[in-house]
Short mmCIF file of C-alpha atoms in Angstrom, two decimals:
data_model
loop_
_atom_site.label_atom_id
_atom_site.label_comp_id
_atom_site.label_asym_id
_atom_site.label_seq_id
_atom_site.Cartn_x
_atom_site.Cartn_y
_atom_site.Cartn_z
CA UNK A 1 -45.57 19.00 -98.06
CA UNK A 2 -46.73 17.45 -94.82
CA UNK A 3 -49.76 18.75 -92.97
CA UNK A 4 -49.58 19.36 -89.27
CA UNK A 5 -51.82 17.45 -86.85
CA UNK A 6 -54.19 20.41 -86.13
CA UNK A 7 -54.77 20.87 -89.87
CA UNK A 8 -55.47 17.17 -90.31
CA UNK A 9 -58.01 17.24 -87.46
CA UNK A 10 -59.66 20.33 -88.92
CA UNK A 11 -59.87 18.69 -92.37
CA UNK A 12 -61.42 15.52 -90.94
CA UNK A 13 -63.96 17.57 -88.97
CA UNK A 14 -64.92 19.51 -92.11
CA UNK A 15 -65.31 16.25 -94.06
CA UNK A 16 -67.51 14.75 -91.33
CA UNK A 17 -69.64 17.94 -91.26
CA UNK A 18 -70.02 17.90 -95.05
CA UNK A 19 -71.05 14.24 -95.03
CA UNK A 20 -73.56 14.85 -92.24
CA UNK A 21 -74.99 17.83 -94.10
CA UNK A 22 -75.30 15.79 -97.30
CA UNK A 23 -77.07 13.07 -95.37
CA UNK A 24 -79.60 15.52 -93.89
CA UNK A 25 -80.27 17.11 -97.30
CA UNK A 26 -80.74 13.68 -98.89
CA UNK A 27 -83.07 12.61 -96.12
CA UNK A 28 -85.22 15.76 -96.40
CA UNK A 29 -85.33 15.76 -100.18
CA UNK A 30 -86.08 12.09 -100.32
CA UNK A 31 -89.24 12.51 -98.23
CA UNK A 32 -90.55 15.24 -100.46
CA UNK A 33 -90.15 13.16 -103.63
CA UNK A 34 -92.63 10.39 -104.16
CA UNK A 35 -92.89 9.62 -100.43
CA UNK A 36 -90.05 7.09 -100.42
CA UNK A 37 -87.30 6.99 -97.90
CA UNK A 38 -83.78 6.99 -99.17
CA UNK A 39 -81.16 4.48 -98.03
CA UNK A 40 -79.34 5.67 -94.93
CA UNK A 41 -76.15 7.59 -95.55
CA UNK A 42 -73.01 5.59 -94.89
CA UNK A 43 -70.43 7.38 -92.83
CA UNK A 44 -66.85 6.21 -93.02
CA UNK A 45 -65.56 4.48 -89.94
CA UNK A 46 -62.06 4.93 -88.71
CA UNK A 47 -60.26 1.89 -87.39
CA UNK A 48 -57.67 2.64 -84.76
CA UNK A 49 -54.98 0.05 -84.51
CA UNK A 50 -52.63 -0.17 -81.61
CA UNK A 51 -48.99 -0.07 -82.43
CA UNK A 52 -47.62 -3.59 -82.44
CA UNK A 53 -45.86 -4.40 -79.22
CA UNK A 54 -42.20 -5.17 -79.66
CA UNK A 55 -41.39 -8.83 -79.47
CA UNK A 56 -40.04 -9.79 -76.09
CA UNK A 57 -36.68 -11.50 -76.32
CA UNK A 58 -36.82 -15.11 -75.32
CA UNK A 59 -34.16 -15.99 -72.80
CA UNK A 60 -32.25 -19.14 -73.61
CA UNK A 61 -33.10 -21.98 -71.26
CA UNK A 62 -30.80 -22.34 -68.29
CA UNK A 63 -28.71 -25.47 -68.34
CA UNK A 64 -29.77 -28.13 -65.88
CA UNK A 65 -27.67 -28.31 -62.73
CA UNK A 66 -26.52 -31.83 -61.94
CA UNK A 67 -25.39 -32.43 -58.38
CA UNK A 68 -23.76 -35.36 -56.62
CA UNK A 69 -26.26 -37.89 -55.32
CA UNK A 70 -26.60 -38.25 -51.56
CA UNK A 71 -25.93 -34.64 -50.58
CA UNK A 72 -27.67 -33.44 -47.43
CA UNK A 73 -30.96 -31.81 -48.50
CA UNK A 74 -30.08 -28.28 -47.23
CA UNK A 75 -26.71 -28.43 -49.02
CA UNK A 76 -28.36 -29.67 -52.21
CA UNK A 77 -30.78 -26.73 -52.14
CA UNK A 78 -27.96 -24.25 -51.46
CA UNK A 79 -25.89 -25.58 -54.38
CA UNK A 80 -28.83 -25.02 -56.71
CA UNK A 81 -28.66 -21.31 -55.82
CA UNK A 82 -24.89 -20.80 -55.62
CA UNK A 83 -21.83 -22.35 -57.31
CA UNK A 84 -19.87 -22.37 -54.06
CA UNK A 85 -21.33 -22.93 -50.61
CA UNK A 86 -19.88 -22.95 -47.12
CA UNK A 87 -21.48 -25.81 -45.20
CA UNK A 88 -21.17 -25.81 -41.42
CA UNK A 89 -21.94 -28.99 -39.45
CA UNK A 90 -22.77 -28.18 -35.85
CA UNK A 91 -24.61 -29.22 -32.72
CA UNK A 92 -27.20 -26.56 -31.90
CA UNK A 93 -27.13 -27.24 -28.14
CA UNK A 94 -23.43 -26.39 -27.91
CA UNK A 95 -22.76 -22.74 -27.04
CA UNK A 96 -19.33 -22.96 -28.72
CA UNK A 97 -20.92 -24.29 -31.93
CA UNK A 98 -23.50 -21.50 -31.95
CA UNK A 99 -20.73 -18.90 -31.59
CA UNK A 100 -18.74 -20.62 -34.32
CA UNK A 101 -21.86 -20.71 -36.50
CA UNK A 102 -21.97 -16.90 -36.48
CA UNK A 103 -18.28 -16.67 -37.43
CA UNK A 104 -18.60 -19.17 -40.29
CA UNK A 105 -21.71 -17.44 -41.62
CA UNK A 106 -19.92 -14.06 -41.61
CA UNK A 107 -16.93 -15.62 -43.40
CA UNK A 108 -19.19 -17.01 -46.14
CA UNK A 109 -20.84 -13.60 -46.45
CA UNK A 110 -17.42 -11.91 -46.70
CA UNK A 111 -16.43 -14.29 -49.51
CA UNK A 112 -19.81 -13.75 -51.22
CA UNK A 113 -20.68 -17.43 -51.42
CA UNK A 114 -23.71 -19.36 -50.25
CA UNK A 115 -24.02 -20.63 -46.71
CA UNK A 116 -25.85 -23.54 -45.13
CA UNK A 117 -25.92 -24.77 -41.55
CA UNK A 118 -26.22 -28.54 -41.14
CA UNK A 119 -27.72 -29.57 -37.79
CA UNK A 120 -25.99 -32.76 -36.57
CA UNK A 121 -28.97 -33.51 -34.29
CA UNK A 122 -31.18 -34.03 -37.35
CA UNK A 123 -30.76 -37.74 -38.05
CA UNK A 124 -31.31 -37.51 -41.81
CA UNK A 125 -28.89 -34.63 -42.16
CA UNK A 126 -26.26 -36.36 -40.00
CA UNK A 127 -26.48 -39.59 -42.03
CA UNK A 128 -26.25 -37.68 -45.31
CA UNK A 129 -23.25 -35.66 -44.07
CA UNK A 130 -21.43 -38.80 -42.98
CA UNK A 131 -22.05 -40.64 -46.25
CA UNK A 132 -21.13 -37.57 -48.34
CA UNK A 133 -18.12 -36.24 -46.36
CA UNK A 134 -16.96 -39.56 -44.87
CA UNK A 135 -16.34 -37.71 -41.62
CA UNK A 136 -18.20 -37.48 -38.36
CA UNK A 137 -16.29 -34.50 -36.99
CA UNK A 138 -18.47 -31.87 -35.37
CA UNK A 139 -18.06 -28.94 -35.68
CA UNK A 140 -16.77 -29.00 -39.23
CA UNK A 141 -16.75 -26.43 -41.99
CA UNK A 142 -16.74 -27.44 -45.65
CA UNK A 143 -16.30 -25.30 -48.72
CA UNK A 144 -18.30 -27.09 -51.39
CA UNK A 145 -18.26 -26.44 -55.13
CA UNK A 146 -20.78 -27.74 -57.65
CA UNK A 147 -21.56 -30.55 -58.33
CA UNK A 148 -21.06 -31.23 -54.62
CA UNK A 149 -17.32 -31.69 -54.11
CA UNK A 150 -15.77 -30.51 -50.86
CA UNK A 151 -12.71 -28.47 -51.83
CA UNK A 152 -11.79 -27.46 -48.26
CA UNK A 153 -12.51 -29.01 -44.89
CA UNK A 154 -11.87 -27.15 -41.65
CA UNK A 155 -12.46 -29.26 -38.54
CA UNK A 156 -12.92 -27.80 -35.11
CA UNK A 157 -12.71 -24.13 -34.25
CA UNK A 158 -12.11 -21.59 -36.98
CA UNK A 159 -12.80 -17.94 -37.56
CA UNK A 160 -14.45 -15.76 -40.14
CA UNK A 161 -11.17 -14.82 -41.88
CA UNK A 162 -10.08 -18.45 -42.39
CA UNK A 163 -13.52 -19.33 -43.78
CA UNK A 164 -13.52 -16.32 -46.13
CA UNK A 165 -10.01 -17.20 -47.40
CA UNK A 166 -10.92 -20.86 -47.95
CA UNK A 167 -14.11 -19.90 -49.78
CA UNK A 168 -12.35 -17.31 -51.93
CA UNK A 169 -9.63 -19.78 -52.96
CA UNK A 170 -12.30 -22.31 -53.97
CA UNK A 171 -13.18 -20.17 -56.98
#
């Protein structure tokens, strides 16, 4: 038979009261006999232990991502976050390139792949693009898959649908 919680609490309270009463009686009777003081009554202490916390599962380490050497820094960073990336090389002072930039970005978004804009006026970026892509065409759109291989190259004007199709077929 299992006792309910209120009965257990009541039983513990009665036990504590009985022990306290015994301690008082012993203390009073001890003073009346021979004038000695009895040893203090020992009351039981209850140790409350917290329930052990469940072990947290340890996630397996992610494999290291190895990318092609010499990638433009923004493209390198984008490939660390996404397996496929649309890279758009443009000249920011060109109104046509800025309009095209918006179209290419929307196409990458539609295909649900990463996107990076590579400014051809930045000397380091331009040198890295030329050594990686072996092309100096601006504007140019590349669909890049890890480890840094261009699987599609669209030079000149393009639209969001063409970019989305190229990015989707890169999977």
